[in-house]
Short mmCIF file of C-alpha atoms and ligand atoms in Angstrom, two decimals:
data_model
loop_
_atom_site.label_atom_id
_atom_site.label_comp_id
_atom_site.label_asym_id
_atom_site.label_seq_id
_atom_site.Cartn_x
_atom_site.Cartn_y
_atom_site.Cartn_z
CA UNK M 10 4.72 242.83 90.58
CA UNK M 11 4.66 240.49 93.58
CA UNK M 12 1.58 238.35 94.00
CA UNK M 13 -0.29 239.32 97.18
CA UNK M 14 -1.19 236.38 99.44
CA UNK M 15 -4.84 236.25 98.58
CA UNK M 16 -7.01 233.38 97.60
CA UNK M 17 -10.60 232.30 97.42
CA UNK M 18 -12.80 232.43 99.48
CA UNK M 19 -11.23 235.40 101.35
CA UNK M 20 -10.88 237.14 98.05
CA UNK M 21 -13.87 237.21 95.73
CA UNK M 22 -13.14 239.35 92.66
CA UNK M 23 -16.82 239.40 91.77
CA UNK M 24 -17.45 241.63 94.84
CA UNK M 25 -15.91 244.47 92.82
CA UNK M 26 -18.37 243.90 89.98
CA UNK M 27 -21.56 243.39 91.96
CA UNK M 28 -23.38 246.59 91.05
CA UNK M 29 -23.21 249.54 88.69
CA UNK M 30 -21.93 251.95 91.35
CA UNK M 31 -18.89 249.84 92.18
CA UNK M 32 -18.14 249.14 88.52
CA UNK M 33 -18.32 252.88 87.85
CA UNK M 34 -16.08 253.59 90.82
CA UNK M 35 -13.39 251.10 89.81
CA UNK M 36 -13.35 251.63 86.03
CA UNK M 37 -9.71 252.05 84.96
CA UNK M 38 -10.23 253.70 81.57
CA UNK M 39 -12.80 256.09 80.17
CA UNK M 40 -13.83 257.00 76.67
CA UNK M 41 -14.75 260.63 76.26
CA UNK M 42 -15.72 262.85 73.35
CA UNK M 43 -12.36 264.60 73.61
CA UNK M 44 -10.64 261.33 72.61
CA UNK M 45 -12.22 261.37 69.16
CA UNK M 46 -10.86 262.54 65.82
CA UNK M 47 -13.37 262.38 62.96
CA UNK M 48 -12.13 261.68 59.41
CA UNK M 49 -14.23 263.39 56.72
CA UNK M 50 -14.16 262.90 52.91
CA UNK M 51 -14.56 266.06 50.86
CA UNK M 52 -15.77 266.44 47.25
CA UNK M 53 -16.32 269.27 44.80
CA UNK M 54 -19.75 270.77 44.23
CA UNK M 55 -22.39 272.42 46.34
CA UNK M 56 -24.96 270.97 48.75
CA UNK M 57 -23.85 267.52 47.71
CA UNK M 58 -23.32 264.20 49.51
CA UNK M 59 -22.29 260.85 48.10
CA UNK M 60 -22.54 257.40 49.66
CA UNK M 61 -19.53 255.07 49.82
CA UNK M 62 -20.67 251.49 49.15
CA UNK M 63 -18.11 249.76 51.37
CA UNK M 64 -18.57 252.25 54.23
CA UNK M 65 -22.32 252.29 54.96
CA UNK M 66 -23.27 255.44 56.86
CA UNK M 67 -20.16 257.39 55.79
CA UNK M 68 -20.71 260.13 53.19
CA UNK M 69 -18.52 262.32 51.07
CA UNK M 70 -19.46 265.98 51.62
CA UNK M 71 -19.16 269.05 49.42
CA UNK M 72 -17.31 271.82 51.24
CA UNK M 73 -20.43 273.74 52.31
CA UNK M 74 -21.80 270.60 53.99
CA UNK M 75 -18.40 269.70 55.44
CA UNK M 76 -18.48 273.10 57.17
CA UNK M 77 -21.87 272.24 58.71
CA UNK M 78 -20.57 268.85 59.83
CA UNK M 79 -17.52 270.51 61.37
CA UNK M 80 -19.87 272.83 63.24
CA UNK M 81 -21.85 269.85 64.52
CA UNK M 82 -18.66 268.03 65.56
CA UNK M 83 -17.40 271.10 67.43
CA UNK M 84 -20.74 271.54 69.19
CA UNK M 85 -20.57 267.93 70.34
CA UNK M 86 -17.07 268.53 71.75
CA UNK M 87 -15.03 266.61 69.14
CA UNK M 88 -11.60 268.30 69.26
CA UNK M 89 -10.44 267.63 65.71
CA UNK M 90 -11.49 266.50 62.25
CA UNK M 91 -9.22 264.96 59.59
CA UNK M 92 -9.86 265.88 55.96
CA UNK M 93 -9.41 263.65 52.92
CA UNK M 94 -10.17 264.66 49.32
CA UNK M 95 -11.79 262.73 46.52
CA UNK M 96 -10.09 264.24 43.48
CA UNK M 97 -11.59 264.17 39.97
CA UNK M 98 -9.66 261.49 38.02
CA UNK M 99 -9.13 264.06 35.23
CA UNK M 100 -7.06 266.16 37.66
CA UNK M 101 -4.76 263.31 38.70
CA UNK M 102 -1.38 262.89 37.09
CA UNK M 103 2.00 261.21 37.57
CA UNK M 104 3.43 264.25 39.33
CA UNK M 105 0.49 264.73 41.74
CA UNK M 106 0.25 268.35 40.54
CA UNK M 107 -3.03 268.99 42.37
CA UNK M 108 -1.37 268.24 45.71
CA UNK M 109 0.55 271.54 45.48
CA UNK M 110 -2.35 273.65 44.24
CA UNK M 111 -3.24 276.14 46.98
CA UNK M 112 -6.80 276.05 45.63
CA UNK M 113 -7.24 272.29 45.65
CA UNK M 114 -10.25 270.86 47.37
CA UNK M 115 -8.47 270.27 50.67
CA UNK M 116 -7.07 273.80 50.91
CA UNK M 117 -10.47 275.27 50.08
CA UNK M 118 -12.11 273.02 52.69
CA UNK M 119 -9.56 274.03 55.35
CA UNK M 120 -10.08 277.74 54.68
CA UNK M 121 -13.88 277.41 54.76
CA UNK M 122 -13.90 275.35 57.96
CA UNK M 123 -11.35 277.52 59.82
CA UNK M 124 -13.36 280.62 58.85
CA UNK M 125 -16.71 279.29 60.07
CA UNK M 126 -15.63 276.92 62.86
CA UNK M 127 -12.29 278.27 64.10
CA UNK M 128 -12.48 276.38 67.41
CA UNK M 129 -12.17 272.90 65.89
CA UNK M 130 -8.74 271.42 65.08
CA UNK M 131 -8.22 270.56 61.43
CA UNK M 132 -5.79 267.87 60.39
CA UNK M 133 -4.67 267.19 56.82
CA UNK M 134 -3.14 264.04 55.42
CA UNK M 135 0.18 264.41 53.63
CA UNK M 136 0.56 261.71 50.96
CA UNK M 137 0.21 261.91 47.20
CA UNK M 138 -2.25 259.04 46.63
CA UNK M 139 -5.40 261.16 46.26
CA UNK M 140 -3.64 263.09 43.48
CA UNK M 141 -1.51 260.57 41.57
CA UNK M 142 -2.74 258.73 38.48
CA UNK M 143 -1.04 255.58 39.81
CA UNK M 144 -2.51 255.76 43.32
CA UNK M 145 0.86 255.53 45.10
CA UNK M 146 1.70 257.85 48.03
CA UNK M 147 5.00 258.88 46.44
CA UNK M 148 6.37 259.65 42.99
CA UNK M 149 7.31 256.82 40.64
CA UNK M 150 10.30 256.38 38.40
CA UNK M 151 9.34 253.33 36.40
CA UNK M 152 8.11 250.75 38.88
CA UNK M 153 10.01 252.32 41.78
CA UNK M 154 8.55 254.70 44.36
CA UNK M 155 11.41 257.13 44.82
CA UNK M 156 12.06 258.43 48.31
CA UNK M 157 13.85 261.77 48.23
CA UNK M 158 11.96 263.23 45.26
CA UNK M 159 8.73 262.17 46.98
CA UNK M 160 9.79 263.92 50.19
CA UNK M 161 10.33 267.15 48.23
CA UNK M 162 6.80 266.83 46.82
CA UNK M 163 5.32 266.05 50.25
CA UNK M 164 6.97 269.17 51.67
CA UNK M 165 5.25 271.29 49.00
CA UNK M 166 1.94 269.60 49.80
CA UNK M 167 2.35 270.21 53.54
CA UNK M 168 3.17 273.88 52.93
CA UNK M 169 0.02 274.65 50.92
CA UNK M 170 -2.10 272.91 53.54
CA UNK M 171 -0.46 274.75 56.42
CA UNK M 172 -0.73 278.06 54.57
CA UNK M 173 -4.44 277.37 54.10
CA UNK M 174 -4.75 277.23 57.90
CA UNK M 175 -4.45 273.52 58.67
CA UNK M 176 -3.56 273.02 62.36
CA UNK M 177 -2.03 269.54 62.23
CA UNK M 178 -0.01 268.12 59.35
CA UNK M 179 -0.24 264.34 59.29
CA UNK M 180 2.25 262.65 56.96
CA UNK M 181 0.82 259.21 56.09
CA UNK M 182 3.17 258.43 53.22
CA UNK M 183 5.87 256.49 55.11
CA UNK M 184 8.78 257.91 53.10
CA UNK M 185 12.04 258.15 55.06
CA UNK M 186 12.93 261.61 56.33
CA UNK M 187 9.65 263.31 55.54
CA UNK M 188 8.87 264.45 59.08
CA UNK M 189 12.19 266.29 59.42
CA UNK M 190 11.91 267.84 55.97
CA UNK M 191 8.36 269.03 56.64
CA UNK M 192 9.30 270.43 60.08
CA UNK M 193 12.19 272.46 58.63
CA UNK M 194 10.08 273.78 55.76
CA UNK M 195 7.25 274.79 58.11
CA UNK M 196 9.70 276.54 60.43
CA UNK M 197 11.38 278.33 57.54
CA UNK M 198 7.95 279.53 56.35
CA UNK M 199 7.14 280.99 59.77
CA UNK M 200 4.67 278.18 60.45
CA UNK M 201 6.38 276.89 63.58
CA UNK M 202 3.07 276.60 65.46
CA UNK M 203 1.69 274.02 63.04
CA UNK M 204 1.73 270.59 64.68
CA UNK M 205 2.85 267.31 63.14
CA UNK M 206 1.09 264.04 63.86
CA UNK M 207 3.21 261.39 62.16
CA UNK M 208 1.64 258.23 60.86
CA UNK M 209 4.75 256.68 62.37
CA UNK M 210 3.92 252.98 62.40
CA UNK M 211 1.73 252.48 59.38
CA UNK M 212 1.38 248.97 58.06
CA UNK M 213 0.86 247.69 54.50
CA UNK M 214 -2.64 246.57 55.39
CA UNK M 215 -5.58 245.06 53.58
CA UNK M 216 -7.83 247.08 55.88
CA UNK M 217 -7.47 250.29 53.81
CA UNK M 218 -9.59 248.97 50.91
CA UNK M 219 -12.79 250.93 51.63
CA UNK M 220 -10.80 254.17 52.16
CA UNK M 221 -9.33 253.79 48.69
CA UNK M 222 -12.88 253.56 47.34
CA UNK M 223 -13.77 256.68 49.36
CA UNK M 224 -10.93 258.80 47.94
CA UNK M 225 -11.22 257.14 44.53
CA UNK M 226 -7.65 255.84 44.36
CA UNK M 227 -8.38 252.13 44.69
CA UNK M 228 -9.06 251.33 41.06
CA UNK M 229 -5.99 253.31 40.04
CA UNK M 230 -3.47 251.71 42.36
CA UNK M 231 -0.64 250.09 40.46
CA UNK M 232 1.06 247.41 42.56
CA UNK M 233 1.02 247.66 46.33
CA UNK M 234 2.60 249.79 49.07
CA UNK M 235 4.91 247.23 50.66
CA UNK M 236 8.16 249.04 49.83
CA UNK M 237 7.22 251.88 52.20
CA UNK M 238 4.41 250.77 54.53
CA UNK M 239 5.44 248.29 57.22
CA UNK M 240 5.27 244.51 57.16
CA UNK M 241 2.35 243.38 59.38
CA UNK M 242 4.67 240.74 60.85
CA UNK M 243 6.92 243.35 62.50
CA UNK M 244 6.82 244.94 65.93
CA UNK M 245 10.38 246.07 66.90
CA UNK M 246 10.58 247.93 63.61
CA UNK M 247 7.60 250.06 64.69
CA UNK M 248 9.67 251.37 67.60
CA UNK M 249 12.45 252.40 65.20
CA UNK M 250 9.93 254.19 62.98
CA UNK M 251 8.48 256.05 65.96
CA UNK M 252 11.93 256.93 67.34
CA UNK M 253 12.95 258.40 63.97
CA UNK M 254 9.80 260.48 63.66
CA UNK M 255 10.20 261.84 67.19
CA UNK M 256 13.83 262.78 66.50
CA UNK M 257 12.68 264.55 63.33
CA UNK M 258 10.18 266.68 65.23
CA UNK M 259 6.85 264.83 65.41
CA UNK M 260 4.61 266.24 68.15
CA UNK M 261 2.41 263.16 68.22
CA UNK M 262 2.52 259.76 66.62
CA UNK M 263 -0.05 257.36 65.24
CA UNK M 264 -0.33 253.62 64.81
CA UNK M 265 -2.42 252.32 61.92
CA UNK M 266 -4.52 250.21 61.46
CA UNK M 267 -6.02 250.12 64.93
CA UNK M 268 -7.62 247.06 66.43
CA UNK M 269 -5.36 244.39 64.89
CA UNK M 270 -2.34 246.44 66.07
CA UNK M 271 -3.18 247.21 69.72
CA UNK M 272 0.05 245.49 70.78
CA UNK M 273 1.93 248.15 68.80
CA UNK M 274 -0.07 250.98 70.39
CA UNK M 275 0.77 249.55 73.80
CA UNK M 276 4.50 249.15 73.07
CA UNK M 277 4.82 252.62 71.55
CA UNK M 278 3.07 254.29 74.49
CA UNK M 279 5.13 252.43 77.09
CA UNK M 280 8.41 253.04 75.30
CA UNK M 281 8.08 256.74 74.40
CA UNK M 282 5.38 258.24 76.67
CA UNK M 283 4.36 260.77 74.07
CA UNK M 284 0.90 261.54 72.63
CA UNK M 285 -0.03 258.36 70.77
CA UNK M 286 -3.03 257.90 68.53
CA UNK M 287 -4.59 254.94 66.76
CA UNK M 288 -6.56 254.94 63.52
CA UNK M 289 -9.57 252.65 63.45
CA UNK M 290 -9.39 252.40 59.68
CA UNK M 291 -11.99 252.01 56.96
CA UNK M 292 -11.76 248.20 56.84
CA UNK M 293 -12.37 247.97 60.57
CA UNK M 294 -15.40 250.23 60.15
CA UNK M 295 -16.65 248.16 57.20
CA UNK M 296 -16.20 244.91 59.09
CA UNK M 297 -18.14 246.14 62.10
CA UNK M 298 -20.89 247.72 60.00
CA UNK M 299 -21.33 244.61 57.86
CA UNK M 300 -21.98 242.52 60.95
CA UNK M 301 -24.10 245.20 62.65
CA UNK M 302 -26.29 245.60 59.53
CA UNK M 303 -26.93 241.86 59.48
CA UNK M 304 -27.84 241.84 63.14
CA UNK M 305 -24.86 239.62 63.93
CA UNK M 306 -23.31 242.16 66.28
CA UNK M 307 -24.98 244.74 68.50
CA UNK M 308 -23.63 248.12 67.40
CA UNK M 309 -24.69 249.73 70.67
CA UNK M 310 -22.24 247.46 72.46
CA UNK M 311 -19.36 246.76 70.12
CA UNK M 312 -18.53 250.24 68.83
CA UNK M 313 -17.83 251.75 72.23
CA UNK M 314 -16.12 248.52 73.28
CA UNK M 315 -13.63 248.81 70.38
CA UNK M 316 -12.91 252.44 71.19
CA UNK M 317 -12.40 251.72 74.87
CA UNK M 318 -9.93 248.99 73.89
CA UNK M 319 -7.75 251.67 72.26
CA UNK M 320 -7.76 253.66 75.50
CA UNK M 321 -6.89 250.57 77.53
CA UNK M 322 -3.97 249.84 75.18
CA UNK M 323 -2.61 253.33 75.90
CA UNK M 324 -3.90 255.49 73.06
CA UNK M 325 -4.57 259.14 73.88
CA UNK M 326 -7.24 259.24 71.21
CA UNK M 327 -8.66 257.49 68.17
CA UNK M 328 -9.40 258.45 64.60
CA UNK M 329 -12.72 256.77 63.93
CA UNK M 330 -15.53 257.02 61.38
CA UNK M 331 -17.89 256.40 64.30
CA UNK M 332 -16.83 259.66 66.00
CA UNK M 333 -20.00 261.68 65.39
CA UNK M 334 -22.38 258.91 66.46
CA UNK M 335 -20.31 258.01 69.49
CA UNK M 336 -20.05 261.67 70.53
CA UNK M 337 -23.85 261.96 70.39
CA UNK M 338 -24.17 258.82 72.48
CA UNK M 339 -21.59 259.91 75.06
CA UNK M 340 -23.34 263.28 75.37
CA UNK M 341 -26.60 261.45 76.06
C1 PBG F 10 -3.16 257.72 52.41
C2 PBG F 10 -3.97 257.16 53.50
C3 PBG F 10 -4.58 255.89 53.56
C4 PBG F 10 -5.34 255.91 54.74
C5 PBG F 10 -5.13 257.13 55.37
N1 PBG F 10 -4.27 257.88 54.60
C6 PBG F 10 -4.61 254.77 52.60
C7 PBG F 10 -3.38 254.11 52.20
O1 PBG F 10 -2.30 254.30 52.74
O2 PBG F 10 -3.47 253.35 51.22
C8 PBG F 10 -6.24 254.79 55.20
C9 PBG F 10 -7.36 255.18 56.11
C10 PBG F 10 -8.45 254.17 56.23
O3 PBG F 10 -8.36 253.05 55.70
O4 PBG F 10 -9.44 254.50 56.88
N2 PBG F 10 -1.85 257.40 52.35
#
């Protein structure tokens, strides 16, 4: 871009900021309710909610309440919710058996929500960590998380979720080849209209801690996830991950975590020009809430500011635990 021959005092950039009307007129990016995806944690039981200590204000819902929350989200104009289960530790095992049970908590939640609130999009995570006794996203042989056997398991998990009526399958496991394997299996099962949002550039991040408390896998996790999730030091590698997932059939891609990785969101969007999402993860939520609760940050200002930053970086939308509150605010 050539620099136009302008200088002070002929040019005064503050003229464009002098009043609300001109700021409104010149605003380059907008946050709207249709940019929001709301992650929800689901538990067994009836008429039940549970608090999550490290995520103040976020609750786990029994399915009947999750249906009501989905109704509220749809009424506010939120296009999609993302479901995560908290599985009874007694039902977790090495093989992640519950992940393939067509009556597991996620499949039951999907059926109930799609029956009562058919107009809202429902996205399901594909990864074994809510179901494994070791808390890893894949299957383990000894200390190793094995790739191809894990992909076979993830395909089975995706199929039961899609058969339950899930609209968007979101593989978050970071195994190689899982997007292609899931796409072929969905197509072969006559589920070609089910979308795939790939967690394409997902980093081995410390910011997932509160989520692991929410789904109950934190205390169980043996080791870490660095052999499959990306090294936070890397950026070019994210483009390779995204390129692979697109070539395997991803309809949309995601970068995760969000705010510390806006450079990745920006690069991915510029490079591939396809629907790109960011996940403002549990640790980002916890960090903001901790400061807001102490009065150190003004929640009214900073929450929308963080979400707008995702839009400015090029994201088409954001998964955020603030979705419901922000939607209410945006709707006035
Ligand atoms: C499961 C999964 C994780 C998150 C989404 N899906 C945790 C992890 O990979 O350990 C994190 C979401 C959040 O922190 O809000 N694979």
